[in-house]
N, CA and C of each residue as an Amber inpcrd file, in Angstrom:
protein
   630
 -30.5980000 334.7530000  81.6320000 -30.1640000 335.5700000  82.4160000
 -30.9380000 335.7260000  83.0770000 -29.6650000 336.2790000  84.7640000
 -31.5720000 335.9070000  86.2200000 -31.1280000 337.2940000  86.4100000
 -32.1590000 337.4490000  87.6720000 -32.5020000 339.2510000  87.6830000
 -30.9590000 339.3340000  88.4380000 -30.7270000 339.2150000  89.4840000
 -29.0940000 338.6510000  90.2480000 -28.3670000 339.4440000  89.3550000
 -27.9440000 338.0500000  87.8860000 -26.4720000 338.3710000  86.8220000
 -27.2570000 340.5290000  86.2660000 -27.9160000 340.4790000  86.2770000
 -28.4280000 341.7810000  85.5380000 -28.1540000 342.4690000  86.6000000
 -28.3250000 342.6790000  87.9030000 -28.0570000 343.7020000  88.2150000
 -26.5920000 343.3590000  88.8600000 -25.9630000 343.0920000  89.3880000
 -24.1660000 342.6520000  89.1950000 -23.5740000 343.4360000  87.8230000
 -24.4060000 342.6360000  86.4940000 -23.6820000 343.5840000  85.4490000
 -23.6760000 344.9730000  85.2850000 -24.7730000 345.3860000  85.7240000
 -25.8950000 347.1350000  85.4380000 -24.0010000 347.8920000  86.8800000
 -23.8770000 347.4070000  87.8600000 -22.6620000 348.0450000  88.7870000
 -21.7040000 348.0480000  88.0550000 -21.6300000 347.1940000  87.1210000
 -20.1320000 347.0280000  87.1560000 -19.8210000 347.9920000  85.6340000
 -21.1560000 348.3320000  84.8230000 -21.1720000 349.2530000  83.8220000
 -21.5720000 350.2770000  84.4690000 -22.0660000 350.7740000  85.5900000
 -21.6350000 351.5110000  85.3960000 -20.1020000 353.1270000  87.3070000
 -19.5250000 351.0620000  88.0130000 -17.6650000 351.2340000  87.7240000
 -17.4040000 351.9680000  86.9940000 -17.1230000 350.5190000  85.4620000
 -16.3660000 351.0020000  85.3310000 -16.7870000 352.8870000  83.7340000
 -17.7600000 353.2900000  83.4460000 -17.9770000 354.5420000  84.0290000
 -17.7570000 355.2840000  84.1030000 -17.8350000 355.2000000  85.7850000
 -17.4190000 356.3250000  86.4960000 -15.7860000 355.7680000  87.1750000
 -14.9930000 355.2420000  85.9800000 -13.4620000 354.9150000  86.5150000
 -13.2900000 355.1300000  87.9400000 -13.5940000 353.9600000  88.4520000
 -13.6840000 353.2730000  89.7800000 -13.0160000 352.4750000  90.3010000
 -11.6000000 352.2870000  90.6280000 -11.2800000 350.8940000  91.0580000
 -11.7450000 350.5340000  92.1850000 -12.3890000 349.2340000  92.4700000
 -13.2030000 348.7660000  92.5250000 -12.8680000 347.0560000  92.5350000
 -12.6920000 346.8990000  93.9910000 -12.1900000 345.2800000  94.5920000
 -13.4900000 345.0010000  95.3010000 -13.7520000 344.2370000  94.7180000
 -15.1480000 343.6110000  94.7480000 -15.1860000 341.3070000  95.9560000
 -15.4740000 341.2910000  96.8530000 -15.4170000 340.1970000  97.6320000
 -16.3740000 339.6560000  97.2240000 -17.1400000 337.9120000  96.6210000
 -18.3780000 337.6570000  96.7030000 -18.5840000 337.2130000  96.9030000
 -18.8970000 336.6840000  98.2420000 -18.9650000 335.3100000  98.9650000
 -21.1160000 334.3530000  98.0130000 -20.3460000 333.0730000  98.0220000
 -21.3310000 333.0540000  97.5990000 -22.3720000 332.3800000  98.0580000
 -22.4250000 332.5000000  99.5500000 -23.7090000 332.0620000 100.1450000
 -23.0930000 331.8030000 101.6410000 -23.4910000 333.1890000 102.8050000
 -23.3470000 332.6040000 104.5480000 -23.7480000 331.6770000 105.0170000
 -23.1560000 331.2190000 105.9950000 -23.8710000 330.0220000 106.6440000
 -25.1130000 330.2690000 106.9670000 -25.1830000 331.5650000 107.8880000
 -26.5800000 331.8850000 107.8270000 -27.8620000 332.3160000 106.9630000
 -27.8530000 332.1710000 105.9980000 -28.5570000 331.9990000 104.7160000
 -29.6930000 330.8510000 104.5100000 -27.6400000 329.8250000 104.5680000
 -28.8790000 328.5370000 104.5360000 -28.8410000 327.5330000 105.8990000
 -28.7800000 327.4460000 106.7070000 -28.4440000 326.9450000 107.6020000
 -30.0030000 327.3530000 108.8350000 -30.0790000 328.6830000 109.1390000
 -30.9270000 328.6390000 110.4300000 -32.5580000 328.2720000 109.8810000
 -33.1550000 328.3310000 108.6940000 -34.3990000 327.6140000 108.0490000
 -34.3810000 326.0600000 108.5550000 -32.9250000 326.0700000 108.2730000
 -32.9350000 324.4180000 108.0380000 -32.7320000 323.5680000 110.0270000
 -31.7820000 324.2070000 110.2870000 -31.8010000 324.1210000 110.9960000
 -32.8440000 323.8430000 112.5600000 -33.1360000 325.3770000 111.9300000
 -34.8700000 325.1940000 112.6020000 -35.8570000 323.5490000 112.3800000
 -35.7390000 323.3800000 110.9520000 -36.6970000 322.9540000 110.6710000
 -36.4280000 321.6590000 110.8060000 -35.1420000 321.2390000 111.1450000
 -34.6600000 319.4770000 111.3010000 -35.4520000 319.8830000 112.9040000
 -35.0500000 320.2900000 113.7220000 -35.1370000 320.6940000 115.0710000
 -36.0530000 320.4310000 115.9550000 -37.1200000 321.0660000 115.1230000
 -38.6570000 321.0800000 115.4650000 -39.5630000 320.6190000 115.2050000
 -39.1400000 319.9110000 112.8920000 -39.9680000 319.6480000 112.1260000
 -38.9530000 317.7480000 112.4290000 -37.4040000 317.8850000 112.6010000
 -37.0510000 316.5900000 111.4240000 -37.8220000 316.8420000 110.0000000
 -38.1030000 317.3970000 110.0940000 -38.0930000 317.4990000 108.1280000
 -37.1340000 319.4950000 107.7170000 -37.0570000 318.1120000 106.3100000
 -36.0850000 319.8980000 105.8120000 -36.3770000 319.6670000 104.5230000
 -36.2160000 321.0490000 103.8200000 -37.3710000 321.0620000 101.9730000
 -35.9730000 321.3170000 101.8150000 -35.8690000 320.7670000 100.2090000
 -34.8230000 321.4490000  98.9550000 -36.0410000 321.9470000  97.8740000
 -35.1790000 322.5090000  96.9630000 -36.2860000 322.7890000  95.8710000
 -35.5820000 321.9120000  95.0500000 -36.5930000 321.6570000  94.3320000
 -36.3360000 320.5040000  92.7760000 -35.7640000 319.0520000  93.7280000
 -34.8980000 318.6290000  93.6810000 -33.7610000 317.2690000  94.2260000
 -33.2960000 317.4920000  95.4200000 -32.4040000 318.5060000  95.1270000
 -31.4590000 319.4330000  96.3440000 -30.4060000 318.7940000  95.9210000
 -29.8360000 317.9160000  94.6680000 -28.5340000 317.4750000  94.0940000
 -27.6770000 318.9190000  93.9000000 -27.8860000 319.5310000  93.8610000
 -26.7170000 320.5700000  92.8620000 -25.9850000 320.8070000  94.6500000
 -24.3000000 322.2500000  93.2320000 -23.8460000 322.3270000  95.1910000
 -23.6380000 323.4010000  95.0060000 -23.0350000 323.5940000  96.7850000
 -22.5330000 324.9240000  96.6220000 -22.0020000 324.9340000  98.3210000
 -20.4610000 325.7700000  98.0620000 -19.8250000 325.4290000  99.6070000
 -20.2020000 327.0750000  99.7840000 -21.2730000 326.9970000 101.0660000
 -20.8990000 328.0240000 102.2340000 -19.9000000 329.0780000 102.6310000
 -19.9450000 330.1670000 103.5180000 -18.4820000 330.7300000 103.5960000
 -18.8270000 331.0760000 105.5180000 -18.3980000 331.0130000 105.8620000
 -18.6340000 332.6790000 107.6440000 -18.7540000 333.7040000 107.1120000
 -19.5970000 333.9500000 107.7380000 -19.4470000 335.5890000 107.9540000
 -17.6010000 335.9040000 108.3720000 -17.4940000 336.1640000 109.5120000
 -16.2330000 335.7890000 110.1950000 -14.9320000 335.5830000 109.3180000
 -14.7710000 335.0500000 108.0420000 -14.1820000 334.6470000 107.1280000
 -14.0960000 335.5890000 106.4800000 -14.7790000 336.3180000 105.0400000
 -15.6640000 337.5260000 104.8990000 -14.4250000 338.5680000 105.2540000
 -15.0430000 338.8710000 105.9840000 -14.8610000 339.8690000 107.4040000
 -12.5820000 339.7350000 107.8210000 -12.1560000 338.4180000 107.8500000
 -10.7150000 338.6150000 107.8190000 -10.6350000 338.3410000 106.6470000
 -10.9530000 337.8580000 105.2480000 -10.2450000 338.1390000 103.6150000
  -9.9380000 340.2520000 104.4170000 -10.9820000 340.6180000 103.3740000
 -11.0670000 342.1630000 103.7810000 -10.6680000 342.5950000 104.1110000
 -10.5010000 342.8550000 106.0160000  -9.6000000 343.5020000 106.5610000
  -8.3330000 342.9920000 105.9410000  -8.0510000 341.2150000 105.5530000
  -5.9580000 341.2140000 104.9710000  -6.4520000 342.5040000 103.4080000
  -7.0300000 342.5030000 103.1790000  -7.1860000 342.8510000 101.7170000
  -6.5210000 344.7550000 102.0270000  -7.8270000 345.1050000 102.9990000
  -6.8240000 346.7790000 103.4820000  -6.2690000 346.7460000 104.0390000
  -5.0610000 345.7440000 104.7800000  -4.0540000 346.4450000 105.2800000
  -3.1780000 346.1740000 104.2200000  -2.9710000 345.4130000 103.1160000
  -2.4230000 345.3420000 102.4230000  -1.5230000 343.5100000 102.5640000
  -1.9040000 342.4790000 103.4610000  -1.3520000 341.1050000 103.8220000
  -2.0250000 339.6320000 102.9110000  -2.6910000 340.6620000 102.0640000
  -3.0700000 339.3240000 100.6420000  -2.7200000 339.8880000  99.7730000
  -1.6450000 339.1860000  98.7790000  -1.7100000 339.2470000  98.0790000
  -2.4020000 339.3530000  96.3740000  -3.3600000 339.1990000  96.8490000
  -4.6260000 339.8420000  95.2870000  -4.0190000 341.1680000  94.7500000
  -4.2430000 341.2340000  93.7600000  -5.0450000 342.1720000  92.9750000
  -5.7860000 342.7680000  93.0680000  -5.5610000 343.8960000  93.4820000
  -7.2520000 345.4720000  93.3460000  -7.8610000 345.7250000  92.2700000
  -8.9600000 345.6130000  92.0030000  -9.3700000 345.7420000  90.7880000
 -10.4340000 344.4520000  90.4630000  -9.6980000 343.5140000  90.8900000
 -11.1380000 342.3580000  90.6610000 -12.0260000 341.8480000  91.9480000
 -12.4910000 341.0170000  90.6060000 -13.4140000 339.6420000  91.3650000
 -13.4390000 338.6830000  92.5430000 -13.3710000 338.6250000  93.0620000
 -13.1010000 337.6770000  93.9190000 -13.9610000 336.4490000  94.3790000
 -14.5860000 336.2690000  93.3840000 -15.4610000 334.7780000  94.0820000
 -15.5160000 334.3840000  95.3080000 -15.6800000 333.2360000  96.3510000
 -14.6970000 333.5260000  97.2360000 -16.3790000 332.1240000  97.9850000
 -15.7250000 330.5280000  99.4210000 -16.6260000 330.0280000  99.3560000
 -15.5110000 328.9090000 100.4280000 -17.0630000 328.3910000 101.5730000
 -15.4480000 327.3720000 102.6030000 -15.6790000 326.1920000 102.2520000
 -14.4840000 325.9330000 103.4560000 -14.1120000 323.9910000 103.3040000
 -14.8370000 323.4570000 102.4970000 -16.3910000 322.9570000 103.4260000
 -16.7560000 322.4720000 102.8530000 -17.6790000 321.9610000 100.9260000
 -18.2560000 321.4880000 100.2720000 -18.8680000 321.3490000  98.6930000
 -20.3150000 320.0760000 100.2530000 -21.4300000 320.8630000  99.8760000
 -22.5030000 320.0190000  99.5200000 -23.3750000 320.2220000  98.9430000
 -24.1300000 319.7370000  98.7520000 -25.7780000 319.3830000  98.3920000
 -26.3580000 319.8240000  99.0330000 -27.4930000 320.6640000  98.8010000
 -28.5790000 321.4890000  99.5040000 -29.3240000 320.4420000  99.7920000
 -29.4670000 319.2440000  99.7720000 -29.7160000 318.2910000 101.1960000
 -28.9980000 317.8220000 102.1910000 -28.0120000 317.5400000 101.7540000
 -26.8440000 317.1850000 102.7490000 -26.2830000 318.0620000 103.7910000
 -27.8300000 319.1120000 103.7280000 -27.3140000 320.0810000 104.3460000
 -28.0100000 320.3430000 105.7120000 -29.1820000 319.6290000 105.0840000
 -30.2710000 319.9450000 106.3280000 -30.2380000 317.9470000 106.6850000
 -29.0100000 317.1260000 106.0210000 -28.2380000 315.6680000 106.4080000
 -27.2490000 316.0620000 108.0140000 -27.1140000 316.7440000 107.4480000
 -25.8270000 316.7960000 108.3420000 -26.9410000 317.8650000 109.6870000
 -27.6540000 319.2130000 110.0260000 -28.0720000 319.4780000 110.7180000
 -28.5560000 318.9360000 111.8900000 -29.0850000 317.0580000 111.2010000
 -29.9890000 315.8900000 111.0610000 -28.3260000 315.5580000 112.7710000
 -27.4860000 315.6880000 111.6190000 -26.6200000 314.4330000 112.3410000
 -26.1660000 314.7350000 113.8410000 -25.5270000 316.1010000 113.6800000
 -25.5170000 317.3910000 114.6270000 -26.8880000 317.4430000 115.6850000
 -27.4130000 316.6690000 115.8760000 -29.1320000 317.5620000 116.5780000
 -29.2980000 316.0810000 117.3910000 -28.4430000 315.1760000 116.5440000
 -28.6380000 313.9090000 116.8130000 -27.9530000 313.8530000 118.1870000
 -26.8820000 314.4710000 118.5150000 -25.5270000 314.7130000 119.2060000
 -26.0310000 315.0170000 120.3960000 -27.2960000 316.0020000 119.9270000
 -27.7480000 316.0200000 121.9220000 -28.6360000 316.3310000 121.8270000
 -29.3910000 314.9100000 121.4350000 -31.4310000 314.7480000 121.6360000
 -31.6610000 314.8500000 123.4800000 -31.2120000 316.0020000 123.7470000
 -31.5310000 316.3060000 125.3330000 -31.9840000 317.1260000 124.8510000
 -31.6330000 318.1130000 124.3320000 -31.8540000 319.7880000 123.8550000
 -33.3860000 319.7490000 122.4650000 -32.9930000 318.6430000 122.8120000
 -35.1120000 318.8870000 122.2920000 -36.5120000 319.2350000 122.7170000
 -37.0800000 319.7970000 122.6630000 -38.3120000 320.5320000 122.6490000
 -38.8740000 318.6740000 122.6830000 -39.9770000 318.6290000 124.3790000
 -41.1420000 317.6370000 124.3730000 -41.7920000 316.5600000 123.0350000
 -42.9420000 318.5370000 121.6390000 -42.9260000 318.9910000 121.0240000
 -41.9510000 318.1640000 120.1290000 -41.2230000 317.9460000 119.7660000
 -40.0490000 317.3070000 118.5980000 -40.4200000 316.4720000 118.7680000
 -40.4280000 315.6990000 117.0400000 -40.4680000 314.7100000 117.3910000
 -38.9810000 313.9660000 117.3190000 -38.2930000 313.2230000 117.5550000
 -37.7820000 312.0650000 118.4560000 -37.1320000 311.6600000 116.9250000
 -36.2320000 312.1010000 116.6700000 -35.1420000 311.2920000 116.1150000
 -34.0700000 310.3100000 116.4410000 -34.4770000 308.9960000 115.4550000
 -34.0120000 307.6710000 115.8950000 -32.4800000 307.5710000 115.9590000
 -32.8760000 308.4930000 114.6520000 -30.2500000 308.3690000 114.0070000
 -30.0800000 309.8150000 113.7990000 -29.1290000 309.2510000 113.2920000
 -28.8490000 310.9500000 112.4060000 -29.6380000 311.4900000 111.6140000
 -29.5100000 310.0900000 110.3840000 -30.2900000 311.4400000 109.0330000
 -31.7890000 310.8950000 109.3350000 -32.3820000 310.4210000 110.2650000
 -34.3880000 309.7220000 110.5570000 -34.3880000 310.9480000 110.3850000
 -34.7660000 311.8580000 109.0050000 -35.1660000 313.5130000 108.8120000
 -36.9930000 313.1450000 107.7260000 -37.0060000 313.9340000 106.8090000
 -37.7910000 313.7910000 105.8300000 -37.3620000 314.4880000 104.6260000
 -36.7820000 314.5720000 103.4240000 -37.2340000 315.7650000 102.7990000
 -38.1570000 315.6480000 101.8570000 -38.2110000 317.1260000 101.9520000
 -39.4860000 317.6580000 101.0600000 -39.5800000 318.4290000 100.1590000
 -39.3940000 317.4660000  98.2990000 -38.8180000 318.1890000  97.6020000
 -39.9730000 319.1390000  97.4490000 -39.8840000 320.4030000  97.2260000
 -40.6700000 321.0800000  96.5190000 -40.2810000 321.4970000  95.0010000
 -41.3380000 321.2890000  94.0270000 -41.1710000 320.7120000  92.6490000
 -40.7310000 321.9390000  92.4820000 -40.5080000 321.8730000  90.9240000
 -40.0980000 323.0970000  90.3800000 -40.5780000 323.6110000  89.3820000
 -41.2810000 322.7180000  88.8220000 -42.7140000 323.2610000  88.2250000
 -43.5630000 324.0640000  88.6410000 -43.4890000 324.4350000  89.6120000
 -44.5530000 324.7960000  90.4590000 -44.4810000 326.4740000  90.1780000
 -42.2990000 326.2020000  91.0580000 -42.1670000 327.7000000  91.0210000
 -42.1520000 328.9110000  88.5880000 -41.5790000 327.7850000  88.6740000
 -41.9330000 327.7040000  87.1040000 -42.8580000 328.5270000  86.4790000
 -43.5970000 328.0690000  87.3750000 -45.7410000 327.9700000  87.1360000
 -46.3490000 330.2380000  87.7210000 -45.4890000 330.0330000  88.7430000
 -46.1560000 331.3500000  89.5900000 -45.0280000 331.9560000  89.5500000
 -43.8330000 332.2010000  88.5300000 -43.0160000 333.5760000  87.9380000
 -44.0210000 333.7620000  86.6710000 -44.2560000 332.6820000  86.0610000
 -44.9750000 333.1060000  84.6520000 -46.0360000 333.6620000  85.4400000
 -46.9890000 333.3080000  85.3340000 -48.3700000 334.3520000  86.5280000
 -48.0070000 334.4100000  86.4930000 -46.9000000 335.4110000  88.0120000
 -46.1320000 336.8420000  87.8630000 -46.1340000 337.9550000  86.9230000
 -45.2060000 337.4190000  85.9260000 -44.3420000 338.1910000  84.8390000
 -45.9080000 338.6970000  84.2630000 -46.7500000 337.6210000  84.0570000
 -47.3880000 337.7370000  83.7790000 -48.9990000 338.8630000  83.8450000
 -49.2130000 338.6430000  85.7530000 -49.9810000 339.4590000  85.2150000
 -49.0480000 341.0990000  85.6500000 -48.5220000 340.9010000  85.3700000
 -47.6040000 342.3440000  85.9340000 -47.1170000 343.0530000  84.5950000
 -47.6260000 342.5330000  83.2140000 -47.5450000 343.0050000  82.1700000
 -48.4050000 343.7930000  82.2060000 -49.8750000 343.2980000  82.4100000
 -51.1990000 343.3880000  82.1940000 -51.1500000 343.9790000  83.3620000
 -50.9390000 344.4900000  84.2560000 -51.0210000 345.3620000  85.0800000
 -50.4340000 346.7280000  84.4000000 -49.4470000 346.6100000  83.9770000
 -48.3520000 347.0750000  83.1420000 -49.1830000 348.3180000  81.8810000
 -49.8330000 347.4130000  81.3590000 -51.2990000 347.2470000  80.0050000
 -51.7910000 348.8230000  80.4980000 -52.6310000 348.6080000  81.7240000
 -53.9330000 348.3480000  81.6940000 -53.7090000 350.4050000  82.7960000
 -52.6850000 350.5460000  82.7920000 -51.9630000 351.4150000  83.8700000
 -52.3340000 351.2130000  85.1500000 -52.6840000 350.9080000  85.6080000
 -52.9170000 350.7370000  87.7290000 -52.2680000 349.3650000  88.0410000
 -52.4220000 350.2310000  89.4620000 -52.3080000 349.4510000  90.3820000
 -50.3840000 349.7340000  90.3050000 -49.4370000 350.2450000  89.9010000
 -48.1480000 350.2970000  89.6820000 -47.4450000 349.5670000  90.7100000
 -47.9980000 350.0270000  92.1300000 -47.3950000 349.6920000  93.1000000
 -47.3500000 348.1090000  93.4010000 -49.0780000 347.2470000  92.8650000
 -49.1130000 345.9830000  92.9810000 -48.1160000 345.2400000  91.6940000
 -47.3440000 346.5090000  90.4620000 -46.7550000 345.9690000  89.2350000
 -45.7310000 345.2550000  90.4260000 -45.1390000 346.0090000  90.3850000
 -43.4960000 346.8900000  91.0340000 -44.2160000 345.1580000  92.3070000
 -44.9190000 344.9150000  92.7580000 -44.8430000 343.5870000  93.6820000
 -45.4370000 342.6740000  92.5750000 -45.6180000 342.2240000  92.4730000
 -46.0420000 340.9230000  91.3440000 -44.5710000 340.7590000  90.8850000
 -43.4530000 342.1850000  89.8830000 -42.4570000 342.2570000  89.0890000
 -40.8360000 342.1610000  89.8380000 -41.3860000 341.8740000  91.1510000
 -39.8150000 341.8040000  92.2830000 -39.8020000 340.1370000  93.2400000
 -41.4690000 339.3890000  93.2420000 -41.9700000 338.6160000  93.0440000
 -41.4460000 337.2210000  91.7610000 -41.5760000 337.5750000  91.1400000
 -41.3100000 336.7750000  89.7370000 -39.0100000 336.6490000  89.6880000
 -39.2310000 338.0590000  89.6090000 -38.0270000 338.0510000  89.8260000
 -37.4570000 337.0610000  91.2270000 -37.7560000 337.1510000  91.9730000
 -37.1920000 336.5450000  93.2970000 -37.3000000 334.2900000  92.5910000
 -38.4990000 334.9330000  92.2710000 -38.8040000 332.9620000  92.3670000
 -37.8240000 332.1930000  90.5810000 -37.4790000 333.9150000  89.8200000
 -35.9590000 333.1770000  89.1470000 -35.0170000 333.0640000  89.1740000
 -34.8990000 333.2760000  90.2990000 -33.4020000 333.2650000  90.9460000
 -33.4640000 332.1940000  92.2880000 -34.6040000 330.9800000  92.9660000
 -34.6500000 330.1740000  92.9480000 -34.8080000 329.4510000  92.4990000
 -35.3360000 329.3360000  90.8950000 -34.5110000 328.6270000  89.3140000
 -33.7840000 328.3330000  90.2070000 -33.2770000 329.7220000  89.3070000
 -31.5690000 329.4150000  88.9140000 -30.9110000 328.7880000  89.8680000
 -30.7140000 329.5440000  91.6720000 -29.5590000 328.5740000  92.4920000
 -30.0970000 327.5670000  92.5050000 -31.0380000 326.2990000  92.1410000
 -31.5320000 325.6730000  92.5690000 -31.2640000 323.8620000  91.5320000
 -30.7510000 325.2160000  90.3130000 -30.6800000 324.4960000  88.5630000
 -28.9680000 324.3720000  89.0980000 -28.5860000 325.1570000  89.3680000
 -26.3950000 325.2290000  88.3640000 -25.5100000 324.9050000  90.6990000
 -24.7270000 324.9270000  90.5260000 -23.7860000 324.4140000  91.6350000
 -23.3100000 326.1830000  91.7690000 -23.0390000 326.1610000  92.9410000
 -22.2940000 327.6330000  93.0350000 -21.1230000 327.1690000  93.9230000
 -20.4730000 326.6930000  93.0310000 -18.7420000 326.1880000  94.0950000
 -18.0150000 327.3470000  93.2050000 -17.1460000 328.2600000  94.4070000
 -16.0400000 329.1540000  94.6110000 -15.3890000 328.8800000  94.7600000
 -13.9930000 329.3560000  94.8660000 -12.7290000 329.5550000  95.2190000
 -12.7020000 329.5830000  96.8730000 -12.3370000 328.6640000  97.6140000
 -12.5490000 328.3820000  98.7020000 -11.1860000 329.5640000  99.6540000
 -12.4970000 330.5530000 100.4820000 -10.6800000 331.2750000 101.5140000
 -11.0570000 330.9970000 102.4070000 -11.9510000 330.4450000 103.2210000
 -12.4120000 330.2350000 104.6440000 -12.1060000 329.2160000 105.3570000
 -11.5060000 328.7330000 106.2320000 -11.5260000 328.5000000 107.1710000
 -12.0190000 326.8390000 108.0840000 -13.6890000 328.4220000 108.2030000
 -14.7040000 327.6430000 109.2510000 -15.8680000 326.7260000 109.0190000
 -16.3240000 325.8950000 109.4750000 -17.2660000 324.6740000 108.9290000
 -18.0790000 324.8330000 109.1310000 -18.6770000 324.4540000 107.8700000
 -20.8330000 324.7320000 108.1250000 -20.6570000 323.4530000 109.5200000
 -19.7500000 322.1260000 109.7930000 -20.5280000 321.2160000 110.7380000
 -19.9900000 322.6180000 112.7530000 -19.3930000 322.8610000 112.8910000
 -19.3150000 323.2630000 113.5550000 -20.4490000 324.8400000 113.6010000
 -20.5660000 325.3290000 113.0160000 -21.3020000 326.4480000 113.0780000
 -23.1190000 325.5620000 114.0930000 -23.0760000 324.6070000 112.9860000
 -24.5570000 323.7280000 113.3870000 -24.5100000 323.8560000 115.3430000
 -23.2040000 323.3460000 115.5020000 -22.7550000 322.7170000 117.0900000
 -22.9670000 323.6430000 117.8460000 -22.2530000 324.9910000 117.5030000
 -22.7160000 326.6130000 118.1630000 -24.3310000 326.8160000 118.1930000
 -24.7360000 326.4680000 117.5260000 -26.4230000 326.6700000 117.2670000
 -27.2080000 325.5950000 118.5820000 -26.5030000 324.0970000 118.4140000
 -26.6230000 322.8590000 119.7270000 -25.9120000 323.4530000 120.7570000
 -25.0330000 323.9270000 121.2000000 -24.8670000 324.6640000 122.7780000
 -25.7390000 325.4000000 123.2380000 -25.0540000 326.6270000 122.2280000
 -26.1550000 328.0960000 122.1120000 -27.8200000 327.3310000 123.4420000
 -28.4450000 327.1270000 122.3830000 -30.4400000 326.4610000 123.2130000
 -29.6860000 325.5670000 124.1800000 -28.4600000 324.9810000 124.4720000
 -28.0980000 323.8630000 125.1850000 -27.7730000 324.9750000 126.4010000
 -27.2950000 325.8340000 126.6420000 -26.7530000 327.2830000 127.4050000
 -28.4820000 328.0030000 128.3530000 -29.3250000 328.1120000 127.1340000
 -30.3890000 328.4520000 127.1110000 -31.4540000 328.2580000 127.9410000
 -31.2590000 326.6610000 127.5180000 -31.9600000 325.2440000 128.2840000
 -31.9540000 325.1790000 130.3720000 -30.0530000 325.4220000 130.0500000
 -29.8180000 325.3960000 131.7820000 -29.7040000 326.5560000 132.1580000
 -30.5340000 327.5930000 131.5520000 -30.7580000 329.0100000 132.3530000
 -32.1410000 328.6530000 132.8350000 -32.6620000 328.2390000 132.1270000
 -34.0740000 327.9670000 132.2870000 -35.1330000 327.7790000 134.2190000
């Protein structure tokens, strides 16, 4: 059980104990969570980094679509029961590799926006996919957990012990999302390709104003 599930279960149990009815909206990932670094890396270095082989699936959703869903629920426009948990995702399903390749495809349409120091992409898929082996993450998480237990055992450096525990939890979460699909029911209409197009247009507008 990963740290995210532990926290979610603790919140759920606390809510039940308080006898509070909550409707939980749980997007699996926002566009910006996945795309900002991917877009910048492809634009400036023609490179995209994935954990493992990057073949697991996810359907990220736009924040605007989540906001519309919540507003409709509050106003009673959605035919959904209160007090339930609603996982939600966007209309398109990608592997983590495809997220970077889509960025390259969109950027290739706007080649004139790349700076002179950026690598020139000869084609929409002309990028390097860099894979970070999962065994490295597992090793780092194990070492950090060991460091946490050691510091707790000797009873010193509590701040470093907490830091080691937090970093180990983050690595375990990264391992989890890198080895499991995260495909949620579709509630959105905005597409990731359009988000990349918006980013390109913003950069072009800034360049034209210089």
